[in-house]
XYZ file of N, CA, C and O in Angstrom:
676
model
N -11.863 -12.555 -3.292
C -12.459 -11.245 -3.127
C -13.865 -11.564 -2.912
O -14.491 -12.361 -3.542
N -14.578 -10.786 -2.053
C -15.991 -10.973 -1.601
C -16.745 -9.924 -2.602
O -16.485 -8.826 -2.635
N -17.815 -10.371 -3.159
C -18.707 -9.507 -4.186
C -19.558 -8.683 -3.274
O -20.859 -9.146 -3.227
N -19.133 -7.716 -2.628
C -19.916 -6.900 -1.542
C -21.090 -6.174 -2.285
O -22.148 -5.874 -1.654
N -21.101 -5.968 -3.606
C -22.161 -5.117 -4.310
C -23.001 -6.064 -5.224
O -23.677 -5.589 -5.948
N -22.933 -7.371 -5.113
C -23.577 -8.260 -6.027
C -24.847 -9.052 -5.421
O -24.654 -9.583 -4.248
N -25.816 -9.262 -6.187
C -26.889 -10.168 -5.810
C -26.595 -11.606 -6.336
O -26.451 -11.809 -7.401
N -26.152 -12.379 -5.291
C -25.652 -13.806 -5.691
C -26.585 -14.651 -6.345
O -26.268 -15.483 -7.011
N -27.806 -14.299 -6.075
C -28.842 -15.036 -6.706
C -29.042 -14.923 -8.224
O -29.186 -15.808 -9.024
N -29.010 -13.647 -8.583
C -29.150 -13.187 -10.006
C -27.666 -13.007 -10.765
O -27.785 -12.838 -11.984
N -26.834 -12.703 -10.035
C -25.448 -12.246 -10.471
C -25.497 -10.758 -10.838
O -24.310 -10.279 -11.201
N -26.462 -9.941 -10.643
C -26.467 -8.462 -10.740
C -25.602 -7.947 -9.872
O -25.532 -8.049 -8.725
N -24.709 -6.927 -10.510
C -23.818 -6.170 -9.564
C -24.121 -4.631 -9.662
O -24.063 -4.169 -10.844
N -24.451 -4.197 -8.577
C -24.723 -2.650 -8.462
C -23.502 -1.917 -8.654
O -23.560 -0.612 -9.159
N -22.234 -2.285 -8.631
C -20.986 -1.616 -8.856
C -20.830 -0.552 -7.836
O -21.232 -0.627 -6.761
N -19.902 0.267 -8.004
C -19.512 1.496 -7.109
C -19.831 2.676 -7.722
O -19.196 3.708 -7.428
N -20.941 2.913 -8.398
C -21.381 4.217 -8.859
C -21.960 4.977 -7.794
O -22.112 4.519 -6.592
N -22.160 6.371 -7.981
C -22.684 7.079 -6.986
C -24.027 6.683 -6.466
O -25.001 6.177 -7.285
N -24.367 6.443 -5.128
C -25.294 5.827 -4.513
C -26.557 6.438 -4.977
O -27.570 5.630 -5.181
N -26.774 7.629 -5.105
C -27.948 8.350 -5.314
C -28.484 8.048 -6.694
O -29.592 8.200 -7.164
N -27.566 7.519 -7.616
C -27.930 7.087 -8.846
C -28.395 5.524 -9.082
O -28.729 5.124 -10.140
N -28.352 4.866 -7.996
C -28.614 3.492 -8.034
C -30.086 3.224 -7.749
O -30.737 4.050 -6.940
N -30.714 2.211 -8.299
C -32.072 1.838 -7.953
C -32.073 0.479 -7.257
O -31.166 -0.320 -7.433
N -33.204 0.192 -6.428
C -33.255 -1.081 -5.656
C -33.446 -2.308 -6.551
O -33.078 -3.302 -6.141
N -34.009 -2.133 -7.675
C -34.387 -3.277 -8.498
C -35.554 -4.098 -8.232
O -35.684 -5.250 -8.628
N -36.414 -3.547 -7.513
C -37.687 -4.306 -7.263
C -38.465 -4.499 -8.493
O -38.570 -3.689 -9.355
N -38.889 -5.727 -8.611
C -39.794 -6.128 -9.601
C -39.171 -6.698 -10.908
O -39.714 -7.260 -11.605
N -37.720 -6.529 -10.879
C -37.043 -7.097 -11.994
C -36.211 -8.256 -11.692
O -35.324 -8.701 -12.321
N -36.348 -8.900 -10.476
C -35.607 -10.187 -10.049
C -34.354 -9.951 -9.259
O -34.001 -10.674 -8.308
N -33.790 -8.715 -9.413
C -32.636 -8.600 -8.666
C -33.077 -7.975 -7.275
O -34.040 -7.367 -7.206
N -32.152 -8.344 -6.210
C -32.546 -7.790 -4.854
C -31.349 -7.160 -4.164
O -30.376 -7.916 -3.836
N -31.391 -5.852 -3.898
C -30.309 -5.189 -3.387
C -30.059 -5.612 -1.751
O -29.007 -5.437 -1.206
N -31.096 -6.434 -1.327
C -30.902 -6.954 0.120
C -29.733 -7.920 0.023
O -29.193 -8.226 1.183
N -29.416 -8.513 -0.937
C -28.381 -9.591 -0.886
C -27.051 -9.029 -0.537
O -26.428 -9.367 0.366
N -26.713 -7.859 -1.347
C -25.302 -7.353 -0.851
C -25.479 -6.628 0.428
O -24.465 -6.531 1.128
N -26.682 -6.060 0.829
C -26.803 -5.498 2.104
C -26.579 -6.488 3.198
O -25.816 -6.155 4.326
N -27.258 -7.702 3.219
C -27.055 -8.620 4.154
C -25.714 -9.074 4.424
O -25.163 -9.218 5.569
N -24.907 -9.303 3.432
C -23.483 -9.582 3.534
C -22.757 -8.422 4.038
O -21.850 -8.714 5.091
N -23.018 -7.209 3.740
C -22.294 -5.955 4.224
C -22.722 -5.574 5.543
O -22.161 -4.647 6.125
N -23.702 -6.155 6.140
C -23.975 -5.958 7.538
C -23.014 -6.564 8.552
O -23.059 -6.085 9.672
N -22.140 -7.386 7.992
C -21.125 -8.051 8.802
C -21.656 -8.623 10.075
O -20.928 -8.637 11.145
N -22.725 -9.342 10.090
C -23.094 -10.153 11.188
C -22.132 -11.169 11.662
O -22.096 -11.526 12.840
N -21.356 -11.535 10.710
C -20.353 -12.541 11.025
C -19.136 -12.013 11.839
O -18.309 -12.699 12.277
N -18.913 -10.631 11.665
C -17.731 -10.102 12.303
C -17.645 -10.285 13.741
O -16.452 -10.600 14.218
N -18.550 -10.229 14.594
C -18.411 -10.587 16.067
C -17.879 -12.070 16.272
O -17.278 -12.292 17.180
N -18.612 -12.871 15.244
C -18.416 -14.337 15.534
C -16.826 -14.599 15.233
O -16.177 -15.326 16.091
N -16.245 -13.917 14.264
C -14.709 -14.030 14.043
C -13.988 -13.438 15.192
O -12.904 -14.222 15.657
N -14.432 -12.179 15.735
C -13.706 -11.761 16.872
C -13.771 -12.637 17.888
O -12.793 -12.914 18.795
N -15.080 -13.295 18.278
C -15.140 -14.115 19.321
C -14.436 -15.479 19.284
O -13.797 -15.924 20.232
N -14.178 -15.947 17.944
C -13.342 -17.100 17.713
C -11.876 -16.781 18.190
O -11.262 -17.588 18.810
N -11.444 -15.548 17.664
C -10.179 -15.171 18.123
C -9.870 -15.181 19.605
O -9.074 -15.440 20.004
N -10.915 -14.502 20.260
C -10.889 -14.145 21.739
C -10.785 -15.647 22.431
O -10.089 -15.603 23.410
N -11.634 -16.469 22.000
C -11.750 -17.721 22.653
C -10.376 -18.596 22.454
O -10.035 -19.491 23.333
N -9.894 -18.688 21.285
C -8.868 -19.490 20.858
C -7.340 -18.895 20.825
O -6.487 -19.620 20.872
N -7.373 -17.587 20.619
C -6.045 -17.008 20.499
C -5.502 -17.112 19.023
O -4.461 -16.713 18.725
N -6.137 -17.813 18.295
C -5.742 -18.270 16.755
C -5.846 -17.001 15.832
O -6.999 -16.562 15.645
N -4.763 -16.599 15.537
C -4.748 -15.197 14.783
C -5.340 -15.482 13.303
O -5.543 -14.386 12.546
N -5.624 -16.636 12.960
C -6.286 -16.776 11.634
C -7.725 -16.183 11.593
O -8.053 -15.588 10.559
N -8.364 -15.996 12.774
C -9.723 -15.442 12.848
C -9.455 -13.859 12.814
O -10.223 -13.179 12.172
N -8.471 -13.418 13.437
C -8.140 -11.977 13.409
C -7.765 -11.452 12.142
O -8.295 -10.528 11.542
N -6.988 -12.359 11.330
C -6.566 -11.982 10.071
C -7.691 -11.964 9.067
O -7.761 -10.989 8.184
N -8.492 -12.953 9.246
C -9.818 -12.849 8.265
C -10.643 -11.657 8.563
O -11.216 -11.020 7.552
N -10.882 -11.460 9.817
C -11.594 -10.145 10.139
C -11.027 -8.872 9.603
O -11.787 -8.148 8.997
N -9.699 -8.766 9.852
C -9.222 -7.548 9.219
C -9.059 -7.392 7.756
O -9.394 -6.493 7.130
N -8.935 -8.635 7.082
C -8.909 -8.741 5.782
C -10.270 -8.367 5.168
O -10.538 -7.591 4.159
N -11.432 -8.797 5.750
C -12.624 -8.489 5.108
C -13.040 -7.088 5.480
O -13.645 -6.407 4.466
N -12.778 -6.580 6.583
C -13.033 -5.232 6.863
C -12.292 -4.268 5.838
O -12.841 -3.265 5.363
N -11.041 -4.529 5.698
C -10.172 -3.890 4.827
C -10.721 -3.971 3.449
O -10.743 -2.860 2.730
N -11.162 -5.108 2.915
C -11.612 -5.223 1.521
C -12.954 -4.396 1.391
O -13.125 -3.714 0.418
N -13.701 -4.417 2.480
C -14.964 -3.679 2.350
C -14.813 -2.294 2.163
O -15.341 -1.794 1.331
N -13.842 -1.815 3.003
C -13.665 -0.443 2.916
C -12.967 0.047 1.535
O -13.467 0.999 0.948
N -11.985 -0.769 1.032
C -11.636 -0.575 -0.269
C -12.667 -0.507 -1.367
O -12.579 0.207 -2.364
N -13.496 -1.526 -1.357
C -14.473 -1.839 -2.297
C -15.696 -0.988 -2.270
O -16.517 -1.010 -3.223
N -15.899 -0.306 -1.216
C -17.209 0.466 -0.947
C -16.866 1.776 -0.477
O -17.115 2.129 0.721
N -16.370 2.806 -1.418
C -16.099 4.063 -0.902
C -17.293 4.862 -0.484
O -18.384 4.518 -0.847
N -17.184 5.770 0.344
C -18.249 6.481 0.877
C -19.171 7.094 -0.066
O -18.809 7.724 -1.038
N -20.475 6.745 0.056
C -21.647 7.030 -0.680
C -21.366 6.533 -2.132
O -21.962 7.270 -3.168
N -20.862 5.474 -2.342
C -20.818 4.877 -3.704
C -21.279 3.438 -3.433
O -20.735 2.667 -2.537
N -22.071 2.981 -4.455
C -22.489 1.497 -4.338
C -23.643 1.350 -3.460
O -24.152 2.273 -2.844
N -24.236 0.219 -3.412
C -25.450 -0.110 -2.779
C -25.297 -0.139 -1.349
O -26.405 0.034 -0.623
N -24.241 -0.323 -0.800
C -24.068 -0.499 0.691
C -24.122 0.943 1.422
O -23.966 0.921 2.699
N -24.302 1.989 0.790
C -24.583 3.340 1.405
C -25.983 3.897 0.927
O -26.240 5.062 1.090
N -26.886 3.008 0.658
C -28.054 3.444 0.164
C -29.097 3.983 1.224
O -30.087 4.809 1.022
N -28.917 3.449 2.527
C -29.664 4.107 3.617
C -28.964 3.841 4.987
O -28.131 3.046 5.025
N -29.360 4.731 5.956
C -28.501 4.732 7.108
C -28.683 3.453 7.957
O -27.901 3.158 8.699
N -29.794 2.757 7.794
C -29.919 1.634 8.593
C -28.881 0.550 8.231
O -28.176 -0.024 9.114
N -28.625 0.343 7.006
C -27.467 -0.460 6.503
C -26.134 -0.208 7.230
O -25.460 -0.927 7.708
N -25.864 1.230 7.073
C -24.702 1.709 7.674
C -24.578 1.580 9.074
O -23.566 1.148 9.767
N -25.723 1.806 9.922
C -25.729 1.565 11.315
C -25.653 0.149 11.677
O -24.877 -0.044 12.676
N -26.224 -0.824 11.009
C -25.958 -2.182 11.585
C -24.499 -2.726 11.255
O -23.906 -3.421 12.029
N -23.858 -2.250 10.070
C -22.640 -2.680 9.780
C -21.668 -1.916 10.873
O -20.735 -2.630 11.447
N -21.740 -0.738 11.041
C -21.015 0.075 12.067
C -21.086 -0.684 13.519
O -20.142 -0.865 14.105
N -22.187 -0.962 13.930
C -22.411 -1.601 15.241
C -21.702 -2.926 15.350
O -20.985 -3.321 16.225
N -21.815 -3.723 14.186
C -21.173 -5.107 14.124
C -19.580 -4.912 14.070
O -18.884 -5.687 14.808
N -18.993 -3.884 13.389
C -17.729 -3.759 13.392
C -17.207 -3.328 14.821
O -16.150 -3.715 15.259
N -17.932 -2.254 15.357
C -17.592 -1.908 16.772
C -17.431 -3.056 17.722
O -16.588 -3.111 18.463
N -18.499 -3.831 17.816
C -18.620 -4.934 18.607
C -17.478 -5.927 18.360
O -16.870 -6.321 19.451
N -17.180 -6.149 17.181
C -16.128 -7.088 16.903
C -14.777 -6.614 17.402
O -14.029 -7.206 17.997
N -14.416 -5.324 16.993
C -13.233 -4.611 17.287
C -13.168 -4.363 18.868
O -11.963 -4.570 19.464
N -14.172 -4.118 19.511
C -14.075 -4.035 21.145
C -13.808 -5.387 21.581
O -13.034 -5.426 22.558
N -14.222 -6.410 21.046
C -13.795 -7.852 21.553
C -12.449 -8.183 21.282
O -11.792 -8.571 22.358
N -11.867 -7.649 20.060
C -10.525 -7.954 19.829
C -9.632 -7.197 20.789
O -8.622 -7.497 21.231
N -10.155 -5.805 21.017
C -9.317 -4.844 21.986
C -9.301 -5.592 23.451
O -8.343 -5.446 24.079
N -10.303 -6.192 23.782
C -10.412 -6.708 25.079
C -9.432 -7.760 25.454
O -8.848 -7.979 26.562
N -9.000 -8.560 24.418
C -7.999 -9.582 24.698
C -6.689 -9.285 24.012
O -5.725 -9.896 24.159
N -6.542 -8.046 23.349
C -5.361 -7.709 22.668
C -5.120 -6.236 22.795
O -5.479 -5.352 22.038
N -4.677 -5.712 24.140
C -4.650 -4.389 24.402
C -3.639 -3.566 23.585
O -3.851 -2.252 23.244
N -2.797 -4.276 22.957
C -1.842 -3.426 22.012
C -2.390 -3.431 20.581
O -1.578 -3.169 19.643
N -3.586 -3.685 20.454
C -4.216 -3.711 19.058
C -3.797 -2.332 18.332
O -3.492 -2.596 16.988
N -3.835 -1.202 18.846
C -3.504 0.085 18.019
C -2.030 0.122 17.601
O -1.762 0.383 16.534
N -1.098 -0.463 18.583
C 0.344 -0.244 18.151
C 0.662 -1.539 17.247
O 1.709 -1.317 16.452
N -0.048 -2.613 17.370
C 0.397 -3.685 16.538
C -0.198 -3.448 14.991
O 0.580 -3.925 14.083
N -1.293 -2.775 14.803
C -1.808 -2.594 13.415
C -2.069 -1.115 13.204
O -3.222 -0.692 12.923
N -1.259 -0.262 13.374
C -1.435 1.266 13.354
C -2.126 1.717 11.930
O -3.069 2.418 12.025
N -1.495 1.246 10.847
C -2.120 1.701 9.474
C -3.639 1.187 9.333
O -4.421 1.958 9.007
N -3.738 0.046 9.563
C -5.020 -0.723 9.463
C -6.011 0.134 10.400
O -7.215 0.344 10.044
N -5.616 0.165 11.707
C -6.423 0.803 12.671
C -6.857 2.180 12.254
O -8.062 2.627 12.314
N -6.038 3.010 11.602
C -6.271 4.352 11.165
C -7.336 4.272 10.007
O -8.068 5.064 10.053
N -7.165 3.412 9.099
C -8.104 3.197 7.984
C -9.561 2.824 8.558
O -10.479 3.439 8.182
N -9.574 1.913 9.447
C -10.833 1.567 9.949
C -11.430 2.785 10.879
O -12.750 3.039 10.765
N -10.742 3.358 11.647
C -11.321 4.454 12.396
C -11.860 5.637 11.496
O -12.800 6.083 11.675
N -11.007 5.866 10.398
C -11.464 6.882 9.454
C -12.924 6.304 8.785
O -13.727 7.205 8.641
N -13.032 5.130 8.450
C -14.150 4.704 7.798
C -15.423 4.644 8.857
O -16.500 5.077 8.529
N -15.047 4.428 10.259
C -16.125 4.247 11.183
C -16.595 5.838 11.360
O -17.831 6.057 11.597
N -15.741 6.652 11.306
C -16.144 8.097 11.449
C -16.938 8.525 10.309
O -18.048 9.308 10.400
N -16.634 8.138 9.137
C -17.529 8.426 7.917
C -18.824 7.686 8.018
O -19.826 8.311 7.604
N -18.891 6.409 8.727
C -20.212 5.864 8.915
C -21.000 6.768 9.876
O -22.217 6.932 9.450
N -20.463 7.236 10.951
C -21.127 8.180 11.866
C -21.726 9.256 11.238
O -22.795 9.721 11.315
N -20.813 10.062 10.453
C -21.256 11.258 9.669
C -22.437 10.971 8.783
O -23.377 11.685 8.651
N -22.259 9.859 7.904
C -23.271 9.498 7.091
C -24.661 9.260 7.826
O -25.581 9.649 7.463
N -24.599 8.328 8.850
C -25.882 8.175 9.536
C -26.471 9.432 10.119
O -27.745 9.602 9.901
N -25.644 10.204 10.798
C -26.171 11.504 11.253
C -26.801 12.442 10.190
O -27.772 13.184 10.452
N -26.316 12.412 9.016
C -26.779 13.331 7.972
C -27.939 12.510 7.084
O -28.443 13.144 6.252
N -28.234 11.379 7.494
C -29.221 10.433 6.689
C -30.144 9.817 7.613
O -30.777 8.813 7.321
N -30.450 10.484 8.824
C -31.345 9.744 9.748
C -32.702 9.528 9.075
O -33.187 10.400 8.369
N -33.130 8.235 9.259
C -34.439 7.889 8.631
C -35.617 8.218 9.640
O -36.148 7.263 10.011
N -35.798 9.391 9.962
C -36.923 9.950 10.890
C -37.944 10.429 10.041
O -37.682 11.374 9.180
N -39.159 10.254 10.362
C -40.321 10.643 9.595
C -41.655 10.381 10.357
O -41.565 10.021 11.476
N -42.774 10.499 9.732
C -44.000 10.426 10.367
C -44.165 8.982 10.922
O -44.780 8.855 12.016
N -43.665 7.954 10.246
C -43.735 6.717 10.928
C -42.100 6.254 11.349
O -41.414 6.051 10.382
N -42.029 6.352 12.592
C -40.767 5.804 13.095
C -40.668 4.466 12.993
O -41.458 3.657 13.516
N -39.654 3.914 12.325
C -39.309 2.283 12.201
C -38.272 1.773 12.705
O -37.405 2.473 13.357
N -38.085 0.548 12.316
C -36.807 -0.122 12.619
C -35.627 0.495 11.899
O -34.405 0.438 12.424
N -35.713 1.149 10.818
C -34.727 1.963 10.248
C -34.108 2.995 11.302
O -32.935 3.001 11.419
N -34.960 3.945 11.832
C -34.503 4.809 12.715
C -33.870 4.243 13.904
O -32.916 4.797 14.300
N -34.466 3.393 14.488
C -33.895 2.610 15.618
C -32.510 2.137 15.186
O -31.579 2.398 15.997
N -32.319 1.460 13.985
C -30.975 1.023 13.599
C -29.867 2.098 13.336
O -28.894 2.105 13.808
N -30.477 3.313 12.895
C -29.563 4.384 12.871
C -29.113 4.931 14.196
O -27.944 5.124 14.251
N -29.993 5.103 15.109
C -29.530 5.523 16.430
C -28.717 4.497 17.103
O -27.746 4.957 17.805
N -29.142 3.277 17.174
C -28.127 2.164 17.695
C -26.814 2.238 17.093
O -25.734 2.236 17.858
N -26.650 2.521 15.803
C -25.388 2.576 15.041
C -24.520 3.775 15.571
O -23.334 3.619 15.972
N -25.332 4.890 15.822
C -24.635 5.979 16.462
C -24.144 5.888 17.720
O -23.072 6.291 18.178
N -24.990 5.096 18.684
C -24.456 4.839 19.956
C -23.311 4.088 20.064
O -22.158 4.478 20.758
N -23.299 2.898 19.255
C -22.077 2.058 18.992
C -20.884 2.965 18.794
O -19.750 2.807 19.256
N -21.050 3.713 17.761
C -19.948 4.535 17.136
C -19.430 5.543 18.194
O -18.228 5.741 18.283
N -20.432 6.201 18.940
C -19.975 7.165 19.854
C -19.166 6.617 20.920
O -18.255 7.164 21.399
N -19.599 5.454 21.419
C -18.755 4.784 22.411
C -17.488 4.186 21.911
O -16.423 4.447 22.574
N -17.485 3.610 20.749
C -16.162 3.016 20.219
C -15.070 4.147 19.691
O -14.002 3.930 19.877
N -15.621 5.225 19.232
C -14.887 6.319 18.716
C -14.460 7.467 19.884
O -13.920 8.339 19.640
N -14.892 7.026 21.167
C -14.719 8.034 22.240
C -13.280 8.493 22.201
O -12.386 7.952 22.174
N -13.198 9.821 22.606
C -11.877 10.518 22.607
C -11.611 11.178 21.371
O -10.782 11.991 21.313
N -12.240 10.688 20.254
C -11.983 11.450 18.895
C -12.711 12.556 18.754
O -13.923 12.704 19.329
N -12.502 13.653 17.913
C -13.218 14.729 17.786
C -14.653 14.508 17.337
O -14.743 13.517 16.535
N -15.521 15.086 17.825
C -17.064 14.895 17.654
C -17.713 13.736 18.208
O -18.993 13.629 18.197
N -16.889 12.778 18.723
C -17.568 11.516 19.193
C -18.416 11.717 20.375
O -19.483 10.967 20.521
N -18.169 12.665 21.239
C -19.070 12.865 22.472
C -20.515 13.164 21.930
O -21.454 12.887 22.603
N -20.549 13.907 20.856
C -21.846 14.339 20.314
C -22.716 13.136 19.755
O -23.935 13.167 19.595
N -22.036 11.981 19.506
C -22.750 10.757 18.919
C -23.450 9.916 19.864
O -24.329 9.272 19.602
N -23.014 10.015 21.161
C -23.544 9.137 22.080
C -24.349 9.896 23.372
O -24.245 10.939 23.520
């Protein structure tokens, strides 16, 4: 099990309580960026690329297992990994990139893993709705807003053909 909600430096775990009730923990030693960095899934495209290059399903199994575990352990708007749209957008973009890579070398992806695929598509759709309803746009447009928009573009392209996806890209 990967500790998706824990600061590995201090051991503090934000848990899976309602996101709006959580605090960042600035000044007390704990750092919410630790679970955020892990949950951004920068490693997902690397696992997909390793599968694409080698054909070894151990990489595919690991990618699927981690995404599935993340979805199970991080329900929508619960826990630290739903605290802002930037985190959601980065994660969504990395999942989309990884899964598009898997699709490119495994066209029967949907038929081989229908239940898993359905769970992931549902989660990605939740990611899209979350970002859209929590856009970080204000007087100072920052990297947060850019990450929100990039996440929506990736989601719109990846979810193309599903209801509402055309509106996202």
